[in-house]
């Protein structure tokens, strides 16, 4: 079945979502990219009019229908087993919210099912999750759907999200990056391993792909110990397609929001994004 990615499509993603902590696999992230794309289309009033895709409002959110091939890397990726595992594992990840009055645990997707002969997946997204995808009160990031979905490494995907639209250097501690990339405590404990397995992998993928962003980085030391990295975004204009050339890559949204309680609630939701599988064991 042919992929439905046609050309480079800029996708707007909430900055809160970009900087949240999670440990998604590459296939899970491709599901999320698709959800972000669908949410953006809804904002623009674009209706999906083919028989393979459906986004239908329900009493509690949205029912999503999409080809399984939509989350595969490219035309040569036939790893449907990985895709099936991604739908299953994503359904076990939750957003946890708690304030003085309410505690709430909401799965990112629910009830995934695949019609094997047709290669069609169907699942539900609760309104709390859908509204988070639509929330732009905290700024946004733009990145190219085709490029982001084409990376092999989930670290490349993550870095591409963080750098998208950035012009100024960014500095993160090693612990911050570990949290943002969902790296487990026992992984890449040595700084040299972290650089080789995470930063250098992402940088190499950027430079070998048609990504319009790349980066350089330097160590930030406290004495002789590396405690952080300063990341310098670079732009590769020759890698932009004509549509991307005309698109603005940076924009700030209006930070004022008349519904401050909703903004705070959504911000808290995404800042606490994490997997709950350990709690369920």
CSV table of C-alpha atoms in Angstrom, one decimal:
chain,number,residue,atom,x,y,z
A,1,UNK,CA,0.0,0.0,0.0
A,2,UNK,CA,1.4,3.4,-1.0
A,3,UNK,CA,2.3,5.8,1.8
A,4,UNK,CA,0.0,8.9,2.1
A,5,UNK,CA,2.9,11.3,2.9
A,6,UNK,CA,3.0,13.6,-0.1
A,7,UNK,CA,5.6,16.3,-0.1
A,8,UNK,CA,6.9,18.1,3.0
A,9,UNK,CA,4.1,19.2,5.2
A,10,UNK,CA,4.9,21.6,8.1
A,11,UNK,CA,3.2,20.4,11.3
A,12,UNK,CA,2.7,22.7,14.2
A,13,UNK,CA,3.3,21.1,17.6
A,14,UNK,CA,2.7,22.6,21.0
A,15,UNK,CA,5.9,23.7,22.6
A,16,UNK,CA,4.8,22.2,25.9
A,17,UNK,CA,4.5,18.9,24.1
A,18,UNK,CA,7.9,19.3,22.5
A,19,UNK,CA,9.6,19.7,25.9
A,20,UNK,CA,7.6,17.1,27.8
A,21,UNK,CA,9.3,14.0,29.1
A,22,UNK,CA,8.4,10.7,27.5
A,23,UNK,CA,10.0,7.5,26.2
A,24,UNK,CA,8.2,6.9,22.9
A,25,UNK,CA,9.6,4.5,20.3
A,26,UNK,CA,10.1,5.7,16.7
A,27,UNK,CA,6.9,4.1,15.6
A,28,UNK,CA,5.0,5.5,18.6
A,29,UNK,CA,6.2,9.0,17.6
A,30,UNK,CA,5.0,8.5,14.1
A,31,UNK,CA,1.5,7.8,15.5
A,32,UNK,CA,1.8,11.0,17.5
A,33,UNK,CA,3.0,13.0,14.4
A,34,UNK,CA,0.0,11.8,12.6
A,35,UNK,CA,-2.3,12.9,15.4
A,36,UNK,CA,-0.7,16.3,15.4
A,37,UNK,CA,-1.2,16.6,11.7
A,38,UNK,CA,-4.8,15.7,12.0
A,39,UNK,CA,-5.3,18.2,14.8
A,40,UNK,CA,-3.7,20.9,12.8
A,41,UNK,CA,-6.0,20.1,9.8
A,42,UNK,CA,-9.0,20.4,12.2
A,43,UNK,CA,-7.8,23.8,13.3
A,44,UNK,CA,-7.6,24.9,9.6
A,45,UNK,CA,-11.0,23.4,8.9
A,46,UNK,CA,-9.6,20.8,6.5
A,47,UNK,CA,-11.7,17.8,6.0
A,48,UNK,CA,-10.0,14.5,5.2
A,49,UNK,CA,-12.0,13.1,2.2
A,50,UNK,CA,-10.5,9.8,1.4
A,51,UNK,CA,-11.7,6.3,2.3
A,52,UNK,CA,-8.6,5.4,4.2
A,53,UNK,CA,-8.7,8.2,6.8
A,54,UNK,CA,-11.5,9.3,9.1
A,55,UNK,CA,-11.5,11.6,12.1
A,56,UNK,CA,-14.9,11.4,13.7
A,57,UNK,CA,-16.1,13.3,16.8
A,58,UNK,CA,-17.4,11.1,19.6
A,59,UNK,CA,-19.0,11.8,22.9
A,60,UNK,CA,-15.6,11.6,24.6
A,61,UNK,CA,-13.2,12.8,21.9
A,62,UNK,CA,-12.2,11.5,18.4
A,63,UNK,CA,-12.3,8.2,16.6
A,64,UNK,CA,-9.3,7.9,14.3
A,65,UNK,CA,-9.1,5.6,11.3
A,66,UNK,CA,-5.8,5.5,9.4
A,67,UNK,CA,-3.7,3.0,7.3
A,68,UNK,CA,-1.1,1.2,9.3
A,69,UNK,CA,1.3,2.2,6.5
A,70,UNK,CA,1.0,5.8,7.6
A,71,UNK,CA,3.4,5.2,10.5
A,72,UNK,CA,5.9,3.2,8.6
A,73,UNK,CA,9.2,4.9,7.7
A,74,UNK,CA,8.9,4.8,4.0
A,75,UNK,CA,7.9,2.6,1.0
A,76,UNK,CA,10.5,-0.1,1.9
A,77,UNK,CA,9.4,-0.3,5.5
A,78,UNK,CA,7.3,-3.5,5.9
A,79,UNK,CA,7.6,-3.9,9.7
A,80,UNK,CA,3.9,-4.2,10.5
A,81,UNK,CA,4.8,-6.1,13.7
A,82,UNK,CA,6.6,-3.1,15.0
A,83,UNK,CA,3.6,-0.9,14.0
A,84,UNK,CA,1.2,-3.2,15.9
A,85,UNK,CA,3.4,-3.1,19.0
A,86,UNK,CA,3.5,0.7,18.8
A,87,UNK,CA,-0.3,1.0,18.9
A,88,UNK,CA,-0.3,-1.4,21.8
A,89,UNK,CA,2.4,0.3,23.8
A,90,UNK,CA,1.1,3.8,23.2
A,91,UNK,CA,-2.3,2.7,24.6
A,92,UNK,CA,-0.5,2.0,27.8
A,93,UNK,CA,1.0,5.4,28.1
A,94,UNK,CA,-0.9,8.1,30.0
A,95,UNK,CA,-1.0,11.7,30.9
A,96,UNK,CA,-1.4,12.2,34.7
A,97,UNK,CA,-3.0,15.3,36.1
A,98,UNK,CA,-3.5,16.2,39.7
A,99,UNK,CA,-4.5,19.4,41.6
A,100,UNK,CA,-6.1,20.1,45.0
A,101,UNK,CA,-9.4,18.7,43.9
A,102,UNK,CA,-8.9,16.2,41.1
A,103,UNK,CA,-6.6,13.3,40.1
A,104,UNK,CA,-6.9,12.1,36.5
A,105,UNK,CA,-5.1,9.5,34.4
A,106,UNK,CA,-5.8,9.7,30.7
A,107,UNK,CA,-4.4,7.2,28.1
A,108,UNK,CA,-3.0,8.8,25.0
A,109,UNK,CA,-5.0,6.4,22.7
A,110,UNK,CA,-7.5,3.7,23.6
A,111,UNK,CA,-8.9,0.5,22.1
A,112,UNK,CA,-6.5,0.2,19.1
A,113,UNK,CA,-7.5,-2.4,16.6
A,114,UNK,CA,-6.2,-3.4,13.2
A,115,UNK,CA,-8.1,-4.9,10.3
A,116,UNK,CA,-5.3,-7.1,9.0
A,117,UNK,CA,-6.5,-7.7,5.5
A,118,UNK,CA,-7.2,-4.0,4.8
A,119,UNK,CA,-4.2,-2.8,6.8
A,120,UNK,CA,-6.4,-0.2,8.6
A,121,UNK,CA,-6.0,0.9,12.2
A,122,UNK,CA,-8.7,2.4,14.3
A,123,UNK,CA,-8.5,3.8,17.8
A,124,UNK,CA,-9.9,6.5,20.1
A,125,UNK,CA,-8.4,9.7,21.5
A,126,UNK,CA,-10.0,11.2,24.6
A,127,UNK,CA,-10.9,14.9,24.4
A,128,UNK,CA,-8.3,15.8,27.1
A,129,UNK,CA,-5.5,14.6,24.8
A,130,UNK,CA,-7.0,16.1,21.7
A,131,UNK,CA,-7.4,19.5,23.3
A,132,UNK,CA,-3.7,19.3,24.3
A,133,UNK,CA,-2.8,18.7,20.7
A,134,UNK,CA,-4.8,21.8,19.8
A,135,UNK,CA,-3.4,24.0,22.5
A,136,UNK,CA,-1.0,26.7,21.2
A,137,UNK,CA,-1.1,29.1,24.1
A,138,UNK,CA,2.5,28.3,25.1
A,139,UNK,CA,4.2,28.9,21.7
A,140,UNK,CA,4.8,26.3,19.1
A,141,UNK,CA,7.4,24.4,17.0
A,142,UNK,CA,7.2,23.7,13.3
A,143,UNK,CA,8.8,20.7,11.7
A,144,UNK,CA,8.4,18.8,8.5
A,145,UNK,CA,6.3,15.7,8.7
A,146,UNK,CA,8.2,13.8,6.0
A,147,UNK,CA,11.6,14.5,7.5
A,148,UNK,CA,10.6,13.7,11.0
A,149,UNK,CA,9.0,10.4,10.1
A,150,UNK,CA,12.0,9.4,8.1
A,151,UNK,CA,14.5,9.2,10.8
A,152,UNK,CA,15.7,5.8,12.1
A,153,UNK,CA,16.5,7.0,15.6
A,154,UNK,CA,14.0,8.3,18.1
A,155,UNK,CA,16.7,10.6,19.3
A,156,UNK,CA,16.9,12.2,15.9
A,157,UNK,CA,13.2,12.8,15.9
A,158,UNK,CA,13.3,14.3,19.4
A,159,UNK,CA,16.2,16.6,18.5
A,160,UNK,CA,14.5,17.7,15.3
A,161,UNK,CA,11.4,18.7,17.2
A,162,UNK,CA,13.5,20.7,19.7
A,163,UNK,CA,15.6,22.5,17.1
A,164,UNK,CA,12.8,23.2,14.7
A,165,UNK,CA,12.4,27.0,14.3
A,166,UNK,CA,15.2,27.8,16.7
A,167,UNK,CA,17.9,30.2,15.7
A,168,UNK,CA,19.7,30.9,19.0
A,169,UNK,CA,21.9,28.4,20.9
A,170,UNK,CA,20.2,26.2,23.5
A,171,UNK,CA,21.8,24.8,26.6
A,172,UNK,CA,20.6,21.7,28.5
A,173,UNK,CA,22.2,19.8,31.3
A,174,UNK,CA,22.8,16.1,30.7
A,175,UNK,CA,20.0,15.2,33.1
A,176,UNK,CA,17.6,17.5,31.3
A,177,UNK,CA,18.4,15.9,28.0
A,178,UNK,CA,18.1,12.4,29.5
A,179,UNK,CA,14.7,13.3,30.7
A,180,UNK,CA,13.6,14.9,27.5
A,181,UNK,CA,14.8,12.0,25.4
A,182,UNK,CA,13.3,9.4,27.7
A,183,UNK,CA,16.7,7.7,28.4
A,184,UNK,CA,16.6,5.2,31.2
A,185,UNK,CA,18.9,5.6,34.2
A,186,UNK,CA,21.1,2.6,33.3
A,187,UNK,CA,21.6,3.8,29.7
A,188,UNK,CA,24.7,5.7,28.5
A,189,UNK,CA,26.0,6.6,31.9
A,190,UNK,CA,29.3,7.7,30.6
A,191,UNK,CA,29.3,11.1,28.9
A,192,UNK,CA,31.2,9.8,26.0
A,193,UNK,CA,28.6,7.1,25.4
A,194,UNK,CA,25.8,9.6,25.6
A,195,UNK,CA,27.4,11.8,23.0
A,196,UNK,CA,28.1,8.9,20.7
A,197,UNK,CA,24.7,7.1,21.0
A,198,UNK,CA,22.5,10.2,21.2
A,199,UNK,CA,23.9,13.5,20.0
A,200,UNK,CA,26.2,12.1,17.3
A,201,UNK,CA,23.6,9.7,16.0
A,202,UNK,CA,21.1,12.6,15.6
A,203,UNK,CA,23.7,14.9,14.0
A,204,UNK,CA,24.7,12.2,11.5
A,205,UNK,CA,21.1,11.5,10.5
A,206,UNK,CA,20.4,15.2,10.0
A,207,UNK,CA,23.5,15.6,7.8
A,208,UNK,CA,22.7,12.4,5.7
A,209,UNK,CA,19.0,13.3,5.2
A,210,UNK,CA,17.1,16.2,3.6
A,211,UNK,CA,16.6,17.8,7.0
A,212,UNK,CA,16.7,21.6,6.9
A,213,UNK,CA,18.1,21.7,10.4
A,214,UNK,CA,21.3,20.4,11.8
A,215,UNK,CA,23.4,21.4,14.8
A,216,UNK,CA,26.8,21.6,16.4
A,217,UNK,CA,27.4,21.3,20.1
A,218,UNK,CA,30.1,21.9,22.7
A,219,UNK,CA,30.7,20.6,26.2
A,220,UNK,CA,29.9,22.8,29.2
A,221,UNK,CA,32.1,21.9,32.1
A,222,UNK,CA,32.2,22.5,35.8
A,223,UNK,CA,35.8,22.0,36.5
A,224,UNK,CA,36.8,19.0,34.5
A,225,UNK,CA,33.4,17.4,34.5
A,226,UNK,CA,30.9,17.8,31.6
A,227,UNK,CA,27.6,18.9,33.1
A,228,UNK,CA,25.8,20.3,30.1
A,229,UNK,CA,25.8,20.8,26.3
A,230,UNK,CA,25.4,24.0,24.4
A,231,UNK,CA,23.7,23.2,21.1
A,232,UNK,CA,24.0,25.6,18.1
A,233,UNK,CA,21.2,25.1,15.6
A,234,UNK,CA,22.2,25.4,11.9
A,235,UNK,CA,19.9,25.8,8.9
A,236,UNK,CA,20.4,24.0,5.6
A,237,UNK,CA,18.4,26.1,3.2
A,238,UNK,CA,19.3,23.9,0.2
A,239,UNK,CA,17.3,21.1,1.8
A,240,UNK,CA,14.0,23.0,1.9
A,241,UNK,CA,11.4,22.3,-0.7
A,242,UNK,CA,9.7,25.2,-2.4
A,243,UNK,CA,6.8,25.2,-0.1
A,244,UNK,CA,9.0,25.3,3.0
A,245,UNK,CA,11.1,28.1,1.5
A,246,UNK,CA,8.0,30.3,1.5
A,247,UNK,CA,7.0,29.2,5.0
A,248,UNK,CA,8.1,31.2,8.0
A,249,UNK,CA,10.0,28.9,10.4
A,250,UNK,CA,9.6,31.0,13.5
A,251,UNK,CA,6.6,32.5,15.1
A,252,UNK,CA,5.5,33.3,18.6
A,253,UNK,CA,1.9,32.8,19.6
A,254,UNK,CA,-0.1,35.2,21.8
A,255,UNK,CA,0.8,34.4,25.4
A,256,UNK,CA,-2.3,36.0,26.7
A,257,UNK,CA,-5.2,33.6,27.3
A,258,UNK,CA,-8.5,34.6,28.7
A,259,UNK,CA,-9.0,31.1,30.0
A,260,UNK,CA,-6.0,31.0,32.3
A,261,UNK,CA,-7.2,28.0,34.3
A,262,UNK,CA,-7.4,25.9,31.1
A,263,UNK,CA,-4.0,27.0,30.0
A,264,UNK,CA,-2.5,26.1,33.3
A,265,UNK,CA,-4.2,22.8,33.4
A,266,UNK,CA,-3.0,21.8,29.9
A,267,UNK,CA,0.5,23.0,30.7
A,268,UNK,CA,0.6,20.9,33.9
A,269,UNK,CA,-0.8,17.9,32.0
A,270,UNK,CA,2.0,17.9,29.4
A,271,UNK,CA,4.8,18.7,31.9
A,272,UNK,CA,3.8,15.5,33.7
A,273,UNK,CA,3.6,13.3,30.6
A,274,UNK,CA,5.1,10.0,31.4
A,275,UNK,CA,4.6,6.2,31.0
A,276,UNK,CA,2.6,4.5,33.7
A,277,UNK,CA,3.6,1.0,32.8
A,278,UNK,CA,5.8,0.6,35.9
A,279,UNK,CA,2.9,1.6,38.1
A,280,UNK,CA,0.7,-1.1,36.4
A,281,UNK,CA,3.2,-3.9,37.0
